[in-house]
Coordinates of C-alpha atoms in Angstrom, one line a residue:
Chain A
X3 CA 16.7 36.4 18.2
X4 CA 18.3 33.2 16.7
X5 CA 18.1 32.5 13.0
X6 CA 18.6 29.5 11.0
X7 CA 22.3 30.0 10.4
X8 CA 22.8 30.0 14.3
X9 CA 20.9 26.8 15.1
X10 CA 21.4 24.7 11.9
X11 CA 19.1 22.6 9.9
X12 CA 19.5 19.3 12.1
X13 CA 19.0 21.0 15.5
X14 CA 15.9 22.9 14.1
X15 CA 14.5 19.7 12.8
X16 CA 15.1 17.7 15.9
X17 CA 13.6 20.3 18.1
X18 CA 10.6 20.8 15.6
X19 CA 10.2 17.0 15.7
X20 CA 10.0 16.7 19.5
X21 CA 7.4 19.6 19.4
X22 CA 5.3 18.0 16.8
X23 CA 5.4 14.7 18.5
X24 CA 4.3 16.6 21.8
X25 CA 0.9 17.1 20.0
X26 CA -0.2 13.6 20.8
X27 CA -0.5 10.3 19.1
X28 CA -2.6 9.7 16.2
X29 CA -3.8 6.3 15.6
X30 CA -3.0 6.1 12.0
X31 CA 0.5 7.6 12.4
X32 CA 2.8 4.8 12.8
X33 CA 6.0 6.8 12.4
X34 CA 5.8 10.5 12.6
X35 CA 8.2 13.3 11.7
X36 CA 11.9 12.8 12.1
X37 CA 12.7 9.4 10.4
X38 CA 13.7 8.8 6.6
X39 CA 9.8 8.8 5.8
X40 CA 6.4 8.9 7.6
X41 CA 4.6 5.7 8.2
X42 CA 0.7 5.8 8.2
X43 CA -2.0 3.1 8.3
X44 CA -4.1 3.2 5.3
X45 CA -5.8 0.1 3.9
X46 CA -4.0 -3.4 3.9
X47 CA -0.3 -2.2 4.0
X48 CA 1.0 0.8 5.8
X49 CA 2.1 3.7 3.5
X50 CA 5.3 5.5 3.6
X51 CA 5.5 9.2 2.6
X52 CA 8.5 11.3 2.1
X53 CA 9.5 14.6 0.6
X54 CA 12.8 16.0 -0.5
X55 CA 14.1 18.9 -2.5
X56 CA 17.1 19.5 -4.9
X57 CA 17.7 23.2 -5.4
X58 CA 19.9 24.9 -8.0
X59 CA 22.9 26.5 -6.2
X60 CA 22.6 24.3 -3.3
X61 CA 22.3 20.7 -4.5
X62 CA 23.6 21.2 -8.0
X63 CA 24.7 23.7 -10.6
X64 CA 23.1 23.3 -14.0
X65 CA 26.1 22.6 -15.9
X66 CA 26.6 19.6 -13.7
X67 CA 23.8 17.5 -14.9
X68 CA 21.7 17.4 -18.0
X69 CA 18.1 18.2 -17.4
X70 CA 17.2 14.5 -17.6
X71 CA 19.8 13.3 -15.4
X72 CA 18.7 16.1 -12.9
X73 CA 15.0 14.6 -13.0
X74 CA 16.2 11.2 -12.5
X75 CA 18.3 12.3 -9.5
X76 CA 15.3 13.9 -8.0
X77 CA 13.3 10.8 -7.9
X78 CA 16.4 8.8 -6.8
X79 CA 17.1 10.7 -3.7
X80 CA 13.5 10.6 -2.6
X81 CA 13.3 6.7 -3.4
X82 CA 16.6 6.5 -1.3
X83 CA 14.6 7.6 2.0
X84 CA 11.9 4.9 1.2
X85 CA 14.5 2.3 0.6
X86 CA 16.2 3.1 4.1
X87 CA 12.7 2.0 5.7
X88 CA 12.1 -1.0 3.6
X89 CA 9.6 0.7 1.2
X90 CA 9.1 0.7 -2.5
X91 CA 7.9 3.8 -4.2
X92 CA 4.3 3.4 -5.9
X93 CA 3.3 7.0 -6.6
X94 CA 5.0 10.5 -7.0
X95 CA 4.3 14.0 -7.0
X96 CA 6.7 16.7 -8.3
X97 CA 6.5 20.3 -7.6
X98 CA 9.0 22.3 -9.8
X99 CA 10.1 26.0 -9.4
X100 CA 11.7 27.5 -12.6
X101 CA 12.8 30.7 -13.8
X102 CA 10.8 32.4 -16.5
X103 CA 13.8 32.0 -19.2
X104 CA 13.9 28.1 -18.5
X105 CA 13.9 26.5 -22.1
X106 CA 10.8 24.5 -22.4
X107 CA 12.8 21.3 -23.6
X108 CA 14.9 21.4 -20.6
X109 CA 11.8 21.3 -18.3
X110 CA 10.4 18.5 -20.5
X111 CA 13.5 16.3 -20.3
X112 CA 13.7 17.0 -16.5
X113 CA 10.0 15.7 -16.0
X114 CA 10.5 12.8 -18.4
X115 CA 13.7 11.8 -16.4
X116 CA 11.9 11.9 -13.2
X117 CA 8.8 10.0 -14.8
X118 CA 11.2 7.4 -16.4
X119 CA 13.1 6.8 -13.1
X120 CA 9.7 6.3 -11.4
X121 CA 8.6 3.8 -13.8
X122 CA 11.7 1.6 -13.8
X123 CA 10.9 1.1 -10.2
X124 CA 7.1 0.4 -10.7
X125 CA 6.1 3.8 -9.4
X126 CA 3.9 6.5 -11.3
X127 CA 4.3 10.4 -11.5
X128 CA 0.8 11.1 -10.7
X129 CA 0.6 14.9 -10.3
X130 CA 2.6 18.1 -9.5
X131 CA 3.0 21.6 -9.7
X132 CA 4.9 24.5 -11.4
X133 CA 5.7 28.1 -9.9
X134 CA 7.9 30.8 -11.0
X135 CA 11.2 31.1 -9.1
X136 CA 14.8 32.6 -9.3
X137 CA 16.4 29.2 -9.7
X138 CA 15.5 25.8 -10.6
X139 CA 14.4 23.7 -7.8
X140 CA 12.5 20.1 -7.7
X141 CA 10.7 19.0 -4.6
X142 CA 9.1 15.3 -5.0
X143 CA 6.8 13.7 -2.6
X144 CA 6.9 9.9 -2.8
X145 CA 4.3 7.5 -1.5
X146 CA 5.6 4.0 -1.1
X147 CA 4.4 0.6 0.4
X148 CA 6.5 -1.9 2.3
X149 CA 6.4 -5.7 1.1
X150 CA 7.5 -6.7 4.5
X151 CA 8.7 -5.2 7.9
X152 CA 9.2 -1.3 8.0
X153 CA 12.6 -0.4 10.0
X154 CA 13.3 3.1 11.5
X155 CA 16.2 4.9 12.8
X156 CA 15.3 4.1 16.2
X157 CA 16.1 0.3 17.1
X158 CA 19.8 -0.1 17.3
X159 CA 20.9 -1.7 20.4
X160 CA 24.4 -2.0 22.1
X161 CA 26.3 -4.9 20.6
X162 CA 24.7 -4.9 17.0
X163 CA 27.2 -4.6 14.2
X164 CA 27.1 -1.6 11.8
X165 CA 27.0 -2.3 8.0
X166 CA 26.9 -0.3 5.1
X167 CA 25.8 -1.1 1.3
X168 CA 28.2 -0.2 -1.7
X169 CA 31.0 2.1 -1.6
X170 CA 31.5 5.7 -0.3
X171 CA 33.1 8.8 -1.4
X172 CA 32.7 8.8 -5.2
X173 CA 29.8 11.4 -5.3
X174 CA 31.7 13.5 -2.9
X175 CA 34.9 13.7 -4.9
X176 CA 32.8 14.4 -7.9
X177 CA 31.0 17.2 -6.2
X178 CA 34.1 18.6 -4.9
X179 CA 35.8 18.6 -8.4
X180 CA 32.6 20.3 -10.1
X181 CA 32.5 22.9 -7.2
X182 CA 36.2 23.8 -8.1
X183 CA 35.2 24.3 -11.7
X184 CA 36.8 21.1 -12.9
X185 CA 35.3 18.3 -15.1
X186 CA 33.8 15.4 -13.3
X187 CA 31.0 13.1 -13.7
X188 CA 28.4 13.0 -10.9
X189 CA 27.0 9.4 -11.1
X190 CA 23.2 8.6 -10.7
X191 CA 22.6 7.4 -7.0
X192 CA 22.8 3.7 -6.4
X193 CA 19.2 2.1 -6.3
X194 CA 19.0 0.4 -3.2
X195 CA 15.3 -0.5 -3.2
X196 CA 15.6 -4.1 -3.2
X197 CA 18.3 -4.3 -0.6
X198 CA 16.3 -2.0 1.5
X199 CA 13.3 -4.3 1.5
X200 CA 15.3 -7.4 2.3
X201 CA 17.3 -5.7 4.9
X202 CA 14.4 -4.1 6.7
X203 CA 13.5 -7.8 7.7
X204 CA 16.7 -8.2 9.6
X205 CA 18.2 -4.7 10.5
X206 CA 17.5 -3.2 14.0
X207 CA 17.9 0.2 12.6
X208 CA 18.6 1.7 9.1
X209 CA 19.1 5.1 7.4
X210 CA 20.2 6.2 4.1
X211 CA 23.6 8.1 3.7
X212 CA 22.6 11.4 2.3
X213 CA 24.4 14.0 4.4
X214 CA 27.7 12.0 5.1
X215 CA 28.1 8.6 6.9
X216 CA 29.5 10.3 10.2
X217 CA 26.4 12.7 10.3
X218 CA 23.7 10.0 9.4
X219 CA 25.4 7.6 11.9
X220 CA 24.8 10.2 14.5
X221 CA 21.1 10.5 13.6
X222 CA 20.8 6.8 14.0
X223 CA 22.3 6.9 17.5
X224 CA 20.1 9.8 18.7
X225 CA 17.1 8.1 17.4
X226 CA 18.2 4.8 19.1
X227 CA 19.8 6.4 22.1
X228 CA 23.0 4.5 21.6
X229 CA 26.7 5.4 21.1
X230 CA 28.7 4.0 18.1
X231 CA 32.2 3.1 17.0
X232 CA 33.1 3.7 13.4
X233 CA 36.2 1.8 12.1
X234 CA 37.4 3.9 9.7
X235 CA 39.9 1.4 8.1
X236 CA 36.9 -0.9 7.3
X237 CA 35.1 1.8 5.2
X238 CA 34.2 0.6 1.8
X239 CA 36.0 3.7 -0.2
X240 CA 35.0 4.0 -3.7
X241 CA 38.2 3.4 -6.0
X242 CA 37.6 6.9 -7.5
X243 CA 37.8 8.5 -4.1
X244 CA 40.9 6.5 -3.2
X245 CA 42.7 7.5 -6.4
X246 CA 41.9 11.1 -5.8
X247 CA 42.7 11.5 -2.1
X248 CA 45.0 8.6 -1.5
X249 CA 45.6 8.3 2.5
X250 CA 43.1 11.0 3.0
X251 CA 40.4 9.0 1.2
X252 CA 38.8 7.2 4.2
X253 CA 38.3 10.2 6.4
X254 CA 36.9 11.9 3.2
X255 CA 34.6 9.3 2.4
X256 CA 33.2 9.3 6.3
X257 CA 32.0 12.9 6.0
X258 CA 31.3 13.3 2.3
X259 CA 27.6 13.2 1.5
X260 CA 25.3 12.2 -1.7
X261 CA 26.4 8.4 -1.6
X262 CA 22.7 7.2 -1.0
X263 CA 24.0 4.0 0.2
X264 CA 22.1 2.3 3.2
X265 CA 23.7 2.2 6.8
X266 CA 22.2 -0.4 9.2
X267 CA 22.5 -2.1 12.5
X268 CA 22.4 -5.8 12.7
X269 CA 22.0 -7.8 15.7
X270 CA 24.6 -10.5 15.9
X271 CA 22.1 -13.3 16.0
X272 CA 20.9 -12.2 12.6
X273 CA 24.3 -12.5 10.8
X274 CA 23.8 -15.8 9.5
X275 CA 20.4 -14.9 8.1
X276 CA 22.2 -11.8 6.4
X277 CA 24.7 -14.2 4.9
X278 CA 21.6 -16.2 3.3
X279 CA 20.5 -13.0 1.6
X280 CA 23.5 -11.3 0.7
X281 CA 23.6 -12.6 -2.9
X282 CA 19.9 -11.3 -3.5
X283 CA 20.9 -7.6 -2.4
X284 CA 22.5 -6.6 -5.7
X285 CA 25.4 -4.8 -3.9
X286 CA 28.3 -5.4 -1.6
X287 CA 27.9 -5.2 2.1
X288 CA 30.5 -4.1 4.7
X289 CA 30.6 -4.2 8.4
X290 CA 32.3 -1.0 9.5
X291 CA 31.7 -0.7 13.3
X292 CA 29.5 -1.4 16.2
X293 CA 26.8 0.0 18.4
X294 CA 27.9 0.7 22.1
X295 CA 26.2 1.5 25.4
X296 CA 26.1 5.3 26.0
X297 CA 25.1 8.7 25.3
X298 CA 24.4 9.2 21.5
X299 CA 27.8 10.0 20.0
X300 CA 30.0 8.5 17.3
X301 CA 33.6 7.7 18.1
X302 CA 35.8 7.3 14.9
X303 CA 38.6 4.6 15.5
X304 CA 41.8 4.2 13.4
X305 CA 43.4 0.8 12.5
X306 CA 44.9 0.5 16.0
X307 CA 41.6 1.2 17.6
X308 CA 42.4 4.8 18.6
X309 CA 40.1 7.6 18.5
X310 CA 40.2 10.2 15.6
X311 CA 39.0 13.7 15.2
X312 CA 37.6 14.3 11.8
X313 CA 36.6 17.9 12.1
X314 CA 33.6 18.7 10.1
X315 CA 30.7 15.9 10.6
X316 CA 28.9 16.3 7.2
X317 CA 26.4 18.5 5.5
X318 CA 24.1 20.9 7.1
X319 CA 21.9 23.5 5.0
X320 CA 22.5 26.4 7.5
X321 CA 26.1 25.7 9.2
Chain B
X27 CA 14.2 27.5 -28.5
X28 CA 10.9 28.4 -26.6
X29 CA 11.1 29.4 -23.0
X30 CA 8.5 28.9 -20.2
X31 CA 7.6 32.7 -20.5
X32 CA 6.7 32.0 -24.3
X33 CA 4.6 29.1 -23.4
X34 CA 3.2 29.9 -20.1
X35 CA 2.4 27.7 -17.1
X36 CA -1.1 26.3 -18.2
X37 CA 0.0 25.4 -21.8
X38 CA 3.2 23.7 -20.5
X39 CA 1.1 21.6 -18.0
X40 CA -1.5 20.8 -20.5
X41 CA 1.1 19.4 -22.9
X42 CA 3.0 17.6 -20.3
X43 CA -0.3 15.9 -19.0
X44 CA -0.9 14.8 -22.5
X45 CA 2.5 13.3 -22.8
X46 CA 2.4 11.7 -19.3
X47 CA -1.0 10.1 -20.1
X48 CA 0.4 8.6 -23.2
X49 CA 2.6 6.6 -21.3
X50 CA -0.3 4.1 -20.8
X51 CA -2.8 3.2 -18.1
X52 CA -1.7 2.1 -14.6
X53 CA -4.5 -0.1 -12.9
X54 CA -4.2 1.9 -9.6
X55 CA -4.1 5.5 -11.0
X56 CA -7.8 6.4 -11.2
X57 CA -7.2 10.0 -12.0
X58 CA -3.7 10.8 -13.3
X59 CA -1.9 14.3 -13.9
X60 CA -3.9 17.4 -14.8
X61 CA -6.7 17.4 -12.3
X62 CA -6.9 19.3 -8.9
X63 CA -5.5 16.1 -7.3
X64 CA -4.5 12.7 -8.3
X65 CA -6.7 9.6 -7.3
X66 CA -5.1 6.2 -6.6
X67 CA -6.5 2.9 -5.4
X68 CA -4.9 2.0 -2.1
X69 CA -6.8 -0.1 0.2
X70 CA -10.6 0.2 0.9
X71 CA -10.8 3.9 -0.1
X72 CA -9.1 5.8 -3.1
X73 CA -6.3 8.1 -2.0
X74 CA -6.2 11.6 -3.1
X75 CA -2.8 13.3 -3.7
X76 CA -2.1 16.9 -4.4
X77 CA 0.9 19.4 -4.2
X78 CA 1.2 23.2 -4.2
X79 CA 3.8 25.9 -3.4
X80 CA 3.6 29.3 -1.9
X81 CA 6.8 31.4 -2.7
X82 CA 7.7 34.6 -1.4
X83 CA 7.9 37.2 -4.1
X84 CA 5.4 35.2 -6.3
X85 CA 2.3 34.4 -4.0
X86 CA 3.1 36.4 -1.1
X87 CA 5.5 39.0 0.6
X88 CA 6.6 38.5 3.8
X89 CA 4.8 41.8 5.4
X90 CA 1.5 40.6 4.1
X91 CA 1.0 37.8 6.6
X92 CA 2.3 36.6 10.0
X93 CA 4.5 33.4 9.9
X94 CA 1.6 31.7 11.4
X95 CA -0.9 32.8 9.0
X96 CA 1.5 31.8 6.1
X97 CA 1.8 28.5 7.3
X98 CA -2.1 28.2 7.6
X99 CA -2.6 29.5 4.2
X100 CA -0.1 26.8 2.8
X101 CA -2.3 24.0 4.2
X102 CA -5.3 25.8 3.0
X103 CA -4.4 26.1 -0.5
X104 CA -3.5 22.4 -0.8
X105 CA -6.7 21.2 1.1
X106 CA -8.7 23.4 -1.4
X107 CA -7.5 21.1 -4.1
X108 CA -8.7 18.1 -2.2
X109 CA -12.0 19.8 -1.4
X110 CA -12.5 20.3 -5.3
X111 CA -12.6 16.7 -5.8
X112 CA -14.7 15.8 -2.7
X113 CA -11.8 14.6 -0.7
X114 CA -10.7 15.6 2.9
X115 CA -7.1 15.8 4.1
X116 CA -5.7 13.0 6.2
X117 CA -1.9 13.6 5.9
X118 CA 0.6 16.2 5.0
X119 CA 4.4 16.8 4.2
X120 CA 5.7 20.1 4.2
X121 CA 9.0 20.8 2.2
X122 CA 10.5 24.2 3.2
X123 CA 13.0 26.5 1.7
X124 CA 14.3 29.5 3.9
X125 CA 17.3 31.9 3.8
X126 CA 19.8 31.4 6.3
X127 CA 18.9 34.7 8.2
X128 CA 15.4 33.6 8.8
X129 CA 14.5 34.0 12.4
X130 CA 14.0 30.5 14.1
X131 CA 10.6 31.7 15.7
X132 CA 9.5 32.7 12.4
X133 CA 9.9 29.3 10.9
X134 CA 8.5 27.8 14.2
X135 CA 5.3 29.8 13.9
X136 CA 5.0 28.9 10.3
X137 CA 5.1 25.1 10.9
X138 CA 2.9 25.6 13.8
X139 CA 0.4 27.4 11.7
X140 CA 0.6 24.7 9.1
X141 CA 0.1 21.8 11.7
X142 CA -2.6 23.5 13.5
X143 CA -4.6 24.0 10.4
X144 CA -4.1 20.4 9.4
X145 CA -5.3 19.2 12.8
X146 CA -8.3 21.3 12.5
X147 CA -9.5 19.4 9.6
X148 CA -8.5 16.1 11.2
X149 CA -5.1 15.9 9.2
X150 CA -1.8 15.3 10.4
X151 CA 1.6 16.8 9.4
X152 CA 3.6 13.6 9.3
X153 CA 7.0 14.8 7.8
X154 CA 9.0 17.4 5.6
X155 CA 12.2 18.9 4.6
X156 CA 14.2 21.9 5.1
X157 CA 16.6 23.4 2.5
X158 CA 18.4 26.8 2.1
X159 CA 17.1 29.1 -0.5
X160 CA 17.2 32.7 -1.6
X161 CA 13.4 33.1 -0.4
X162 CA 10.8 31.7 1.8
X163 CA 8.9 29.0 0.0
X164 CA 6.5 26.2 1.3
X165 CA 5.7 23.2 -0.8
X166 CA 3.1 20.9 0.9
X167 CA 2.0 17.7 -0.3
X168 CA -1.5 16.3 0.9
X169 CA -2.9 12.9 1.0
X170 CA -6.7 12.8 1.3
X171 CA -9.4 10.5 1.4
X172 CA -13.1 11.0 -0.1
X173 CA -15.9 9.9 2.1
X174 CA -18.2 9.3 -1.0
X175 CA -17.8 9.9 -4.7
X176 CA -14.8 11.5 -6.2
X177 CA -15.4 14.2 -8.8
X178 CA -13.1 15.6 -11.5
X179 CA -13.0 18.6 -13.7
X180 CA -14.0 16.2 -16.8
X181 CA -17.8 15.6 -16.3
X182 CA -19.6 18.6 -17.3
X183 CA -22.3 18.2 -20.0
X184 CA -24.3 20.7 -22.0
X185 CA -27.3 21.9 -20.3
X186 CA -25.6 21.9 -16.7
X187 CA -25.9 24.8 -14.6
X188 CA -22.6 26.4 -13.6
X189 CA -22.5 27.1 -9.6
X190 CA -19.9 28.8 -7.2
X191 CA -19.6 28.8 -3.5
X192 CA -19.2 31.8 -1.3
X193 CA -18.2 35.1 -2.7
X194 CA -15.5 36.3 -5.1
X195 CA -12.9 39.2 -5.5
X196 CA -12.3 39.8 -1.8
X197 CA -9.0 38.2 -1.8
X198 CA -7.9 39.9 -5.4
X199 CA -8.7 43.3 -3.8
X200 CA -6.5 42.7 -0.8
X201 CA -3.7 41.4 -2.9
X202 CA -3.9 44.5 -5.1
X203 CA -3.7 46.9 -2.3
X204 CA -0.9 44.9 -0.7
X205 CA 1.0 44.9 -3.9
X206 CA 0.6 48.7 -4.3
X207 CA 2.1 49.1 -0.8
X208 CA -1.1 49.8 0.8
X209 CA -2.5 48.2 4.1
X210 CA -5.1 45.4 3.6
X211 CA -5.9 42.2 5.4
X212 CA -5.5 39.1 3.3
X213 CA -8.2 37.0 4.8
X214 CA -7.5 33.2 5.1
X215 CA -8.9 31.2 2.5
X216 CA -12.6 29.9 3.2
X217 CA -12.5 26.2 4.1
X218 CA -14.8 24.3 1.8
X219 CA -14.0 20.7 2.7
X220 CA -17.4 19.9 4.0
X221 CA -19.2 21.7 0.9
X222 CA -16.7 19.7 -1.4
X223 CA -17.5 16.3 -0.1
X224 CA -21.3 17.0 -0.3
X225 CA -21.3 18.6 -3.7
X226 CA -19.0 15.9 -5.1
X227 CA -22.1 13.5 -4.9
X228 CA -24.0 15.8 -7.1
X229 CA -21.7 17.8 -9.3
X230 CA -20.8 16.6 -12.8
X231 CA -17.4 18.5 -12.5
X232 CA -15.7 20.6 -10.2
X233 CA -12.6 22.9 -9.5
X234 CA -11.4 25.3 -7.0
X235 CA -11.0 28.9 -8.0
X236 CA -7.4 29.6 -7.4
X237 CA -6.2 31.3 -10.7
X238 CA -9.4 33.3 -11.2
X239 CA -13.0 32.2 -12.0
X240 CA -12.6 32.8 -15.9
X241 CA -9.4 30.7 -16.2
X242 CA -10.5 28.0 -13.9
X243 CA -13.7 27.7 -15.6
X244 CA -11.5 27.4 -18.9
X245 CA -9.8 24.4 -17.2
X246 CA -13.0 22.8 -16.5
X247 CA -14.4 23.4 -19.9
X248 CA -11.2 21.9 -21.5
X249 CA -11.2 18.9 -19.3
X250 CA -15.0 18.4 -20.1
X251 CA -14.7 19.2 -23.7
X252 CA -17.6 21.8 -23.6
X253 CA -18.1 25.5 -23.8
X254 CA -19.5 27.6 -21.1
X255 CA -21.6 31.0 -20.5
X256 CA -20.7 33.0 -17.4
X257 CA -23.6 35.6 -16.5
X258 CA -21.6 38.3 -15.0
X259 CA -24.3 40.1 -13.2
X260 CA -25.0 37.0 -11.4
X261 CA -21.6 36.7 -9.8
X262 CA -21.5 36.8 -5.9
X263 CA -19.4 39.5 -5.7
X264 CA -17.7 40.1 -2.3
X265 CA -19.0 43.4 -0.6
X266 CA -15.4 44.4 -0.1
X267 CA -14.6 44.0 -3.8
X268 CA -17.9 45.8 -4.6
X269 CA -16.9 48.8 -2.4
X270 CA -13.4 49.1 -3.8
X271 CA -14.3 48.7 -7.5
X272 CA -17.8 49.9 -8.0
X273 CA -19.3 49.1 -11.4
X274 CA -15.9 47.4 -12.2
X275 CA -16.2 45.0 -9.4
X276 CA -17.7 41.9 -11.1
X277 CA -15.4 41.8 -13.9
X278 CA -12.5 42.1 -11.4
X279 CA -14.1 39.3 -9.4
X280 CA -14.2 37.2 -12.4
X281 CA -10.4 37.1 -13.0
X282 CA -9.0 37.8 -9.6
X283 CA -7.5 34.7 -8.1
X284 CA -6.9 33.4 -4.6
X285 CA -10.7 33.1 -3.6
X286 CA -10.5 29.2 -3.1
X287 CA -14.1 28.9 -3.7
X288 CA -15.6 25.9 -5.5
X289 CA -16.9 26.1 -9.0
X290 CA -18.9 23.2 -10.2
X291 CA -21.5 22.1 -12.9
X292 CA -24.7 20.5 -12.0
X293 CA -27.2 18.6 -14.1
X294 CA -30.7 19.9 -14.0
X295 CA -32.0 16.8 -12.8
X296 CA -29.9 17.3 -9.5
X297 CA -31.2 20.7 -8.7
X298 CA -33.7 19.4 -6.1
X299 CA -31.2 17.4 -4.6
X300 CA -28.8 20.4 -4.2
X301 CA -31.6 22.3 -2.6
X302 CA -31.9 19.5 0.0
X303 CA -28.3 19.6 1.0
X304 CA -27.9 23.3 0.7
X305 CA -28.2 24.2 4.3
X306 CA -25.3 21.5 5.2
X307 CA -22.9 23.2 3.1
X308 CA -21.8 26.1 5.4
X309 CA -21.6 28.7 2.6
X310 CA -24.0 30.3 0.0
X311 CA -24.2 28.9 -3.4
X312 CA -24.9 30.8 -6.6
X313 CA -25.8 29.8 -10.1
X314 CA -23.7 31.8 -12.4
X315 CA -24.2 30.4 -15.9
X316 CA -24.5 27.2 -17.9
X317 CA -22.6 24.7 -19.9
X318 CA -22.9 24.7 -23.7
X319 CA -22.2 22.4 -26.5
X320 CA -19.3 23.5 -28.5
X321 CA -15.4 23.9 -28.3
X322 CA -13.9 24.6 -24.9
X323 CA -14.3 28.3 -24.7
X324 CA -16.0 30.7 -22.0
X325 CA -18.2 33.4 -23.2
X326 CA -18.9 36.3 -20.5
X327 CA -22.4 37.6 -21.0
X328 CA -23.6 40.9 -19.6
X329 CA -27.1 41.5 -17.9
X330 CA -28.6 41.6 -21.5
X331 CA -27.0 38.5 -22.6
X332 CA -24.4 40.2 -24.9
X333 CA -20.7 38.9 -24.9
X334 CA -18.2 40.9 -23.0
X335 CA -14.4 40.9 -23.6
X336 CA -12.7 41.2 -20.1
X337 CA -9.0 41.4 -21.7
X338 CA -6.7 39.3 -19.2
X339 CA -8.1 35.9 -18.2
X340 CA -6.3 35.2 -14.8
X341 CA -3.0 34.2 -13.3
X342 CA -0.2 32.5 -15.2
X343 CA 3.2 32.2 -13.4
X344 CA 5.1 32.8 -16.9
X345 CA 2.7 35.1 -19.0

């Protein structure tokens, strides 16, 4: 019998998603399982729903982050999934798992961090749950609304440009150092909510970069049924990653996860519109490749346009 | 420094709830943290939001339930929180934690069980998440809507009768046997969605019985700022519990959890209305006590009206 470690997180989810959508359409489910968030019809505006977990020993170790920063991070990684569809968070639930010996002030700071990060985006923590566990784990569920158009992973067309917000690789370098027992500061994920809601009006497809650019671009390609070229010399590599890794920095930044930037496809006819909104996004934008016709597959090209093999493709919980 | 095991789940949640409500009102949060579900304004009808976790080694052991029954149970315990406010589930998210060696067919059956239990109530599983963990854990978030009035834990008044749906103690007896290594069948929680939505129109306060009747009645009393008398000889003890425990059955049924019945307070002037809807509820109803003026405190009375001490009050994750 096959086990999760044989199949991997992403293949299991892809199969499950196909099976669940086989159960037939539901009039109020506008986007079902398999994207960054689900979109449902409820009242005037569609609602976006998403859930994500941060687990001690998997996503973090306690000495990496203060309890407050951990709470803020749990909100941020969930909000990023809403941003990737053009949504803004409105309400949040927080399910906690904690060992009996957890100091109460730690747990209080964790929830305060989560609640204050929510309030800063106009959202509210409205409920939650606490169970005994062997490690600390935070599972948030976020409800969001989109001020305008909602964009999924599934609309990229051949000829579209591929763009990314901000810079890549800094979180990966910090996590690598921390994992090796060295000191490093794991910064709070960028908040791309405003950028996401503006870009959703222009992009043909969008996803947040959580498991690594290469892997998340692969998800976008599979959902859109297209291929892509990634021009690695155009990657906006974070200075911290560049300093730490030198010539290997761009390849590292292409597979390191935890950046929580937005990756999107843009039809050429919308480039002028993008130029007009650019100043409002609050972050840099970089064109890093293009969408091609073909089976879902990402080709990484060097400066001379030659294909490169990067080895590992990004994060999977079970492989 | 105080630890979770010193404070306990319920005291920690009560303190947190007070602190969070100190952050000021939000126009769209109709019921905030601390009740069975949160209620928010969104479109025509209020939305209800709730989250709950089933964790291996805490709420179940794998040999107790098939993966499919476990998935169904994860949906049912969350739906019960909506039922307790008069809500019906509409959409669900399922965040899973699983060890790498988990057989894929088990995880598939678990999700199928959850999704089919959702569909049977008219709800849809629209998204989720999967992370690596040391044990199996299922955290669901449910979104619901109320066809009519929403009822909280906080409206019971002195003179109200206390009522409970169904029967108590069967799940507790099964879990006790299973924990001791004996064979027993842990039945699926009753589905009190229809009863909950009808009763919400009449009850002054309602809660589901998950941590044990005595403890959950205590929650209702604290939220309503009233005292209560529980007449133990009137408890609807499940035949299975009666057979297993004889004269000790009623006391056991008062503190055993996992029943997922509804406990509610009913003003005397609504008793005739209750009699009229009774046949539509799909379950028995029993009057088990009354609400009194006084500091939040539950008194257990024997058949002669004498106070009884039951010792342990119900389930707490940390005490």
